[in-house]
Amino acid sequence: MDNRQALGSWLSGPRAAAEEAGVDFGYRGEQLGLPEEGPGSIARPGRRLGALAVDWGLCLLIAYGLLADSYHEAAQVWAPIVLFALTVLTVGVVGFTPGKRLFGLRVIALDTGRANPLKALLRTVLLFLAVPALIWDRDGRGLHDRLARTVEVRI
């Protein structure tokens, strides 16, 4: 192994180095019994962030238009409260928020196939703590999804 290859493996991360050594990790969602591509496959991070941005913008508009006197108050106080309520209610009842629906995503429970309100509440509380959402497993699920026993898939 020359220096360029060693440096390249360090920059790519341990997964790329292990795959180059011959380890087969499979595709994201294989361990969960999900397809590799298309409907029912694991949602990609770009779609998830896009959906969160749409939901945040919608909640900011609701907070500024209906609840707050200033943009500053709407962004810091009311929009997070509206986002929390929106996420718990919509994910718990229909399985997606307006942003997730726009981006073709749905939250499902691993055991029943449908996220109930208690799982949605646990998932949302952990999502608002931010750290669990930033720790991912090899299937691309955040710690908040693992603890709530849910997964975000494409529709």
Coordinates of C-alpha atoms in Angstrom, one line a residue:
M1 CA 0.0 0.0 0.0
D2 CA 1.5 3.3 -1.0
N3 CA 1.0 6.6 0.8
R4 CA -1.7 7.8 -1.5
Q5 CA -3.8 4.7 -0.9
A6 CA -3.3 5.0 2.9
L7 CA -4.3 8.6 2.9
G8 CA -7.3 7.9 0.6
S9 CA -8.6 5.2 2.9
W10 CA -8.2 7.5 5.9
L11 CA -10.2 10.3 4.1
S12 CA -12.9 7.8 3.0
G13 CA -13.5 6.4 6.4
P14 CA -13.3 3.0 8.0
R15 CA -16.2 1.6 5.9
A16 CA -14.5 2.3 2.6
A17 CA -11.3 0.8 3.9
A18 CA -13.1 -2.3 5.1
E19 CA -15.0 -2.7 1.8
E20 CA -11.7 -2.4 -0.1
A21 CA -10.3 -5.2 2.1
G22 CA -13.2 -7.4 1.0
V23 CA -15.8 -7.0 3.7
D24 CA -19.4 -7.1 2.4
F25 CA -21.7 -4.8 4.5
G26 CA -24.7 -5.2 2.1
Y27 CA -26.9 -2.3 1.3
R28 CA -28.7 0.1 3.7
G29 CA -31.8 -1.5 5.1
E30 CA -30.8 -5.1 4.2
Q31 CA -30.8 -6.2 7.8
L32 CA -34.2 -4.7 8.3
G33 CA -35.7 -6.6 5.3
L34 CA -36.2 -3.5 3.2
P35 CA -35.5 -3.2 -0.5
E36 CA -32.3 -1.5 -1.8
E37 CA -34.0 1.0 -4.1
G38 CA -37.5 2.4 -4.7
P39 CA -40.5 2.4 -2.5
G40 CA -39.9 1.0 1.0
S41 CA -36.2 1.6 0.9
I42 CA -34.3 3.6 3.5
A43 CA -34.7 7.4 3.0
R44 CA -31.5 9.2 2.1
P45 CA -30.1 12.1 4.2
G46 CA -30.7 14.7 1.6
R47 CA -34.5 14.0 1.4
R48 CA -34.7 13.9 5.2
L49 CA -33.0 17.3 5.6
G50 CA -35.2 18.8 2.8
A51 CA -38.3 17.5 4.5
L52 CA -37.2 19.0 7.8
A53 CA -36.5 22.4 6.1
V54 CA -40.0 22.4 4.6
D55 CA -41.5 21.6 8.0
W56 CA -39.5 24.2 9.7
G57 CA -40.5 26.9 7.2
L58 CA -44.1 25.9 7.5
C59 CA -44.0 26.1 11.3
L60 CA -42.2 29.4 11.1
L61 CA -45.0 30.8 8.9
I62 CA -47.7 29.5 11.2
A63 CA -45.9 30.9 14.3
Y64 CA -45.3 34.3 12.7
G65 CA -48.7 34.6 11.2
L66 CA -50.8 33.3 14.1
L67 CA -48.9 33.3 17.4
A68 CA -46.1 35.9 17.5
D69 CA -45.7 39.6 17.3
S70 CA -42.2 39.6 15.9
Y71 CA -40.1 37.3 13.7
H72 CA -37.6 37.0 16.5
E73 CA -40.2 35.7 18.9
A74 CA -41.7 33.4 16.3
A75 CA -38.3 31.8 15.4
Q76 CA -37.1 31.3 18.9
V77 CA -40.2 30.5 20.9
W78 CA -43.2 29.5 18.9
A79 CA -41.9 27.8 15.7
P80 CA -40.1 25.0 17.7
I81 CA -43.3 24.4 19.7
V82 CA -45.4 24.2 16.6
L83 CA -42.8 21.9 14.9
F84 CA -42.9 19.6 17.9
A85 CA -46.7 19.4 17.9
L86 CA -46.9 19.0 14.1
T87 CA -44.3 16.2 14.1
V88 CA -45.9 14.3 17.0
L89 CA -49.5 14.6 15.7
T90 CA -48.8 13.9 12.0
V91 CA -46.2 11.2 12.3
G92 CA -48.3 9.5 15.1
V93 CA -51.5 9.6 13.0
V94 CA -50.6 9.3 9.3
G95 CA -46.9 8.5 9.4
F96 CA -45.5 11.7 7.8
T97 CA -45.3 15.4 8.2
P98 CA -46.1 17.8 5.3
G99 CA -42.4 18.0 4.4
K100 CA -42.0 14.3 4.5
R101 CA -45.0 13.8 2.2
L102 CA -43.7 16.4 -0.2
F103 CA -40.3 14.6 -0.4
G104 CA -42.0 11.1 -0.6
L105 CA -41.0 9.9 2.9
R106 CA -42.9 8.0 5.6
V107 CA -42.0 6.9 9.2
I108 CA -42.9 3.3 9.9
A109 CA -42.6 1.1 13.0
L110 CA -40.5 -2.0 12.5
D111 CA -42.9 -4.3 14.4
T112 CA -46.3 -3.1 13.1
G113 CA -45.5 -1.1 10.0
R114 CA -47.3 2.0 11.4
A115 CA -45.9 4.5 13.9
N116 CA -48.3 5.0 16.8
P117 CA -48.5 8.2 18.7
L118 CA -46.3 7.0 21.6
K119 CA -43.5 6.0 19.2
A120 CA -43.9 9.3 17.4
L121 CA -43.7 11.2 20.7
L122 CA -40.5 9.3 21.8
R123 CA -39.0 9.8 18.3
T124 CA -39.8 13.5 18.3
V125 CA -38.4 14.1 21.8
L126 CA -35.2 12.4 20.9
L127 CA -35.1 14.3 17.6
F128 CA -35.3 17.6 19.4
L129 CA -32.4 16.6 21.6
A130 CA -30.4 16.7 18.3
V131 CA -27.6 14.4 19.4
P132 CA -29.5 11.1 18.8
A133 CA -30.4 12.3 15.3
L134 CA -26.7 12.9 14.5
I135 CA -25.6 9.4 15.5
W136 CA -26.4 6.9 12.7
D137 CA -26.0 3.2 12.3
R138 CA -24.9 1.4 9.2
D139 CA -28.5 1.3 7.9
G140 CA -28.7 5.1 8.0
R141 CA -31.1 5.2 10.9
G142 CA -30.5 7.8 13.6
L143 CA -30.4 6.9 17.2
H144 CA -33.8 8.5 17.7
D145 CA -35.2 6.0 15.1
R146 CA -33.4 3.0 16.7
L147 CA -34.7 3.8 20.2
A148 CA -38.3 4.3 18.9
R149 CA -38.0 1.2 16.8
T150 CA -39.0 3.1 13.7
V151 CA -37.4 3.7 10.2
E152 CA -37.9 6.5 7.7
V153 CA -38.6 5.0 4.2
R154 CA -39.4 6.2 0.7
I155 CA -43.0 6.1 -0.3

